[in-house]
Amino acid sequence: FFSVFIYRRVKKYVMKESFEDSYDYVIIFPMKKLEEDNKFTFSPFGIGNPKVEPKYEQSDVAKNVVNAMLEAKLELFPYLSVQGDELIVLIRCPLHVLQRFADKSDFEMRADPAQLELTLKAGNPQYRIAPIQITHDVDITPIPPTEYIYFKYEQDLNPNIYYVYPGLQDAFSKSVRLKLTFNILRAPKRMGGCDIELSKLLFKKKILCMFPMHDKEQAKQLLARCWHWGTMPWDIPTHDLKEYFGEKIALYNVFIAHYSYWCDTRMQTIPPVLPIYSVVITIWSIFMLEYWKREEFRASLR
């Protein structure tokens, strides 16, 4: 049976942690229906209705996709659904594979501010780079010059130069792992990828669905911070939302926080007179949008 064949090939890559904390993606393949066997059920009153037991076989598309992921050194854990008509494959990418692919694809990683500042001050005599001192004037911007700096990942550099988020042991956070793993699945094999046309397979129903796994502990901590009684709508941790859900959802929440703050300001200052209200709401909308432009630029920088 093909699931046993897969398990024998991937058992040396399968780690022993819990599924919630160790796997990044799930891909579900449909099983190909072969034939039906009619088995009669017996009762005290005689032979009953025939019981249909369908048989399934793994499709060629699933075999090719699984083999491509194994060739890319991805770690897999396959198993069948309860009905036996779907093959569920859990996917994760080892750290050394992430590092190698990030280097080949010139993936941009965030720099550690303190380490970057020390590197600039030290310079590099080997390449005749003099020490660099950047003055930080808080009257111009509260953001230090070495904060929110991104550059291409290279395995040869000191790993301490990359920013490590609190609670992690390396610079590859959950969102970074998901992005790189997704890129590995689509990248050509010459770059160490799987060369899988995910959109095409999803459209043709060769893959039923594909989605990332939740990190229950990280999600629990994020939910506790957002639902805390002292957290106002404009104080939600948008940066943590970006690291967990991605940039698009984080930017949406930044706008909702900004709009909620300005709605609260409008309700406190508008008098209950219609002509005055019309003038004030016009001025309010202009200021709200202009300040949103500034907030949007700050959010894109972070």
PDB file of N, CA and C in Angstrom, residues 118-153:
ATOM      1  N   LEU A 118      26.968  47.315  16.108  1.00  0.00           N
ATOM      2  CA  LEU A 118      28.341  46.927  16.431  1.00  0.00           C
ATOM      3  C   LEU A 118      29.149  46.633  15.170  1.00  0.00           C
ATOM      4  N   THR A 119      28.526  46.006  14.204  1.00  0.00           N
ATOM      5  CA  THR A 119      29.221  45.698  12.951  1.00  0.00           C
ATOM      6  C   THR A 119      29.595  46.966  12.196  1.00  0.00           C
ATOM      7  N   LEU A 120      28.699  47.938  12.187  1.00  0.00           N
ATOM      8  CA  LEU A 120      28.997  49.202  11.515  1.00  0.00           C
ATOM      9  C   LEU A 120      30.137  49.945  12.209  1.00  0.00           C
ATOM     10  N   LYS A 121      30.133  49.941  13.537  1.00  0.00           N
ATOM     11  CA  LYS A 121      31.191  50.639  14.268  1.00  0.00           C
ATOM     12  C   LYS A 121      32.544  49.959  14.094  1.00  0.00           C
ATOM     13  N   ALA A 122      32.540  48.623  13.953  1.00  0.00           N
ATOM     14  CA  ALA A 122      33.799  47.900  13.796  1.00  0.00           C
ATOM     15  C   ALA A 122      34.366  48.022  12.388  1.00  0.00           C
ATOM     16  N   GLY A 123      33.506  48.165  11.384  1.00  0.00           N
ATOM     17  CA  GLY A 123      33.986  48.204  10.009  1.00  0.00           C
ATOM     18  C   GLY A 123      34.475  46.837   9.557  1.00  0.00           C
ATOM     19  N   ASN A 124      35.183  46.830   8.427  1.00  0.00           N
ATOM     20  CA  ASN A 124      35.732  45.579   7.897  1.00  0.00           C
ATOM     21  C   ASN A 124      37.052  45.889   7.207  1.00  0.00           C
ATOM     22  N   PRO A 125      38.169  45.761   7.941  1.00  0.00           N
ATOM     23  CA  PRO A 125      39.476  46.069   7.330  1.00  0.00           C
ATOM     24  C   PRO A 125      39.808  45.193   6.132  1.00  0.00           C
ATOM     25  N   GLN A 126      39.307  43.958   6.102  1.00  0.00           N
ATOM     26  CA  GLN A 126      39.609  43.058   4.991  1.00  0.00           C
ATOM     27  C   GLN A 126      39.130  43.638   3.669  1.00  0.00           C
ATOM     28  N   TYR A 127      37.955  44.279   3.680  1.00  0.00           N
ATOM     29  CA  TYR A 127      37.406  44.889   2.471  1.00  0.00           C
ATOM     30  C   TYR A 127      37.572  46.410   2.468  1.00  0.00           C
ATOM     31  N   ARG A 128      38.450  46.903   3.352  1.00  0.00           N
ATOM     32  CA  ARG A 128      38.767  48.331   3.430  1.00  0.00           C
ATOM     33  C   ARG A 128      37.512  49.184   3.679  1.00  0.00           C
ATOM     34  N   ILE A 129      36.687  48.716   4.600  1.00  0.00           N
ATOM     35  CA  ILE A 129      35.489  49.450   5.004  1.00  0.00           C
ATOM     36  C   ILE A 129      35.763  50.084   6.358  1.00  0.00           C
ATOM     37  N   ALA A 130      35.766  51.395   6.396  1.00  0.00           N
ATOM     38  CA  ALA A 130      36.045  52.113   7.628  1.00  0.00           C
ATOM     39  C   ALA A 130      34.854  52.027   8.580  1.00  0.00           C
ATOM     40  N   PRO A 131      35.093  52.218   9.874  1.00  0.00           N
ATOM     41  CA  PRO A 131      33.968  52.221  10.825  1.00  0.00           C
ATOM     42  C   PRO A 131      32.937  53.292  10.474  1.00  0.00           C
ATOM     43  N   ILE A 132      31.676  52.962  10.670  1.00  0.00           N
ATOM     44  CA  ILE A 132      30.572  53.850  10.317  1.00  0.00           C
ATOM     45  C   ILE A 132      29.791  54.198  11.582  1.00  0.00           C
ATOM     46  N   GLN A 133      29.639  55.478  11.818  1.00  0.00           N
ATOM     47  CA  GLN A 133      28.880  55.954  12.958  1.00  0.00           C
ATOM     48  C   GLN A 133      27.694  56.773  12.455  1.00  0.00           C
ATOM     49  N   ILE A 134      26.485  56.318  12.721  1.00  0.00           N
ATOM     50  CA  ILE A 134      25.274  57.005  12.278  1.00  0.00           C
ATOM     51  C   ILE A 134      24.632  57.682  13.481  1.00  0.00           C
ATOM     52  N   THR A 135      24.448  58.981  13.389  1.00  0.00           N
ATOM     53  CA  THR A 135      23.861  59.742  14.480  1.00  0.00           C
ATOM     54  C   THR A 135      22.348  59.583  14.475  1.00  0.00           C
ATOM     55  N   HIS A 136      21.797  59.365  15.657  1.00  0.00           N
ATOM     56  CA  HIS A 136      20.348  59.224  15.800  1.00  0.00           C
ATOM     57  C   HIS A 136      19.791  60.448  16.516  1.00  0.00           C
ATOM     58  N   ASP A 137      18.993  61.215  15.804  1.00  0.00           N
ATOM     59  CA  ASP A 137      18.357  62.405  16.358  1.00  0.00           C
ATOM     60  C   ASP A 137      16.889  62.073  16.623  1.00  0.00           C
ATOM     61  N   VAL A 138      16.516  61.967  17.894  1.00  0.00           N
ATOM     62  CA  VAL A 138      15.139  61.595  18.245  1.00  0.00           C
ATOM     63  C   VAL A 138      14.144  62.690  17.876  1.00  0.00           C
ATOM     64  N   ASP A 139      14.628  63.919  17.669  1.00  0.00           N
ATOM     65  CA  ASP A 139      13.725  64.991  17.254  1.00  0.00           C
ATOM     66  C   ASP A 139      13.250  64.811  15.817  1.00  0.00           C
ATOM     67  N   ILE A 140      14.029  64.070  15.029  1.00  0.00           N
ATOM     68  CA  ILE A 140      13.658  63.816  13.631  1.00  0.00           C
ATOM     69  C   ILE A 140      12.823  62.545  13.514  1.00  0.00           C
ATOM     70  N   THR A 141      13.270  61.490  14.165  1.00  0.00           N
ATOM     71  CA  THR A 141      12.536  60.225  14.113  1.00  0.00           C
ATOM     72  C   THR A 141      12.823  59.439  15.383  1.00  0.00           C
ATOM     73  N   PRO A 142      11.815  58.788  15.967  1.00  0.00           N
ATOM     74  CA  PRO A 142      12.064  57.947  17.145  1.00  0.00           C
ATOM     75  C   PRO A 142      12.651  56.583  16.805  1.00  0.00           C
ATOM     76  N   ILE A 143      12.702  56.238  15.534  1.00  0.00           N
ATOM     77  CA  ILE A 143      13.198  54.932  15.101  1.00  0.00           C
ATOM     78  C   ILE A 143      14.709  54.992  14.928  1.00  0.00           C
ATOM     79  N   PRO A 144      15.477  54.147  15.617  1.00  0.00           N
ATOM     80  CA  PRO A 144      16.938  54.134  15.439  1.00  0.00           C
ATOM     81  C   PRO A 144      17.315  53.773  14.005  1.00  0.00           C
ATOM     82  N   PRO A 145      18.467  54.206  13.542  1.00  0.00           N
ATOM     83  CA  PRO A 145      18.856  53.945  12.151  1.00  0.00           C
ATOM     84  C   PRO A 145      19.093  52.474  11.832  1.00  0.00           C
ATOM     85  N   THR A 146      19.364  51.666  12.840  1.00  0.00           N
ATOM     86  CA  THR A 146      19.611  50.242  12.582  1.00  0.00           C
ATOM     87  C   THR A 146      18.369  49.383  12.815  1.00  0.00           C
ATOM     88  N   GLU A 147      17.247  50.012  13.074  1.00  0.00           N
ATOM     89  CA  GLU A 147      16.007  49.269  13.317  1.00  0.00           C
ATOM     90  C   GLU A 147      15.278  49.008  12.003  1.00  0.00           C
ATOM     91  N   TYR A 148      14.660  47.828  11.879  1.00  0.00           N
ATOM     92  CA  TYR A 148      13.869  47.432  10.710  1.00  0.00           C
ATOM     93  C   TYR A 148      14.689  47.494   9.424  1.00  0.00           C
ATOM     94  N   ILE A 149      15.896  46.937   9.490  1.00  0.00           N
ATOM     95  CA  ILE A 149      16.758  46.834   8.316  1.00  0.00           C
ATOM     96  C   ILE A 149      16.722  45.379   7.827  1.00  0.00           C
ATOM     97  N   TYR A 150      16.454  45.206   6.538  1.00  0.00           N
ATOM     98  CA  TYR A 150      16.381  43.878   5.933  1.00  0.00           C
ATOM     99  C   TYR A 150      17.446  43.762   4.844  1.00  0.00           C
ATOM    100  N   PHE A 151      18.068  42.604   4.758  1.00  0.00           N
ATOM    101  CA  PHE A 151      19.015  42.350   3.669  1.00  0.00           C
ATOM    102  C   PHE A 151      19.014  40.869   3.342  1.00  0.00           C
ATOM    103  N   LYS A 152      19.653  40.523   2.238  1.00  0.00           N
ATOM    104  CA  LYS A 152      19.627  39.153   1.732  1.00  0.00           C
ATOM    105  C   LYS A 152      20.343  38.207   2.697  1.00  0.00           C
ATOM    106  N   TYR A 153      19.736  37.044   2.850  1.00  0.00           N
ATOM    107  CA  TYR A 153      20.304  36.050   3.753  1.00  0.00           C
ATOM    108  C   TYR A 153      21.484  35.350   3.085  1.00  0.00           C
TER     109      TYR A 153
END
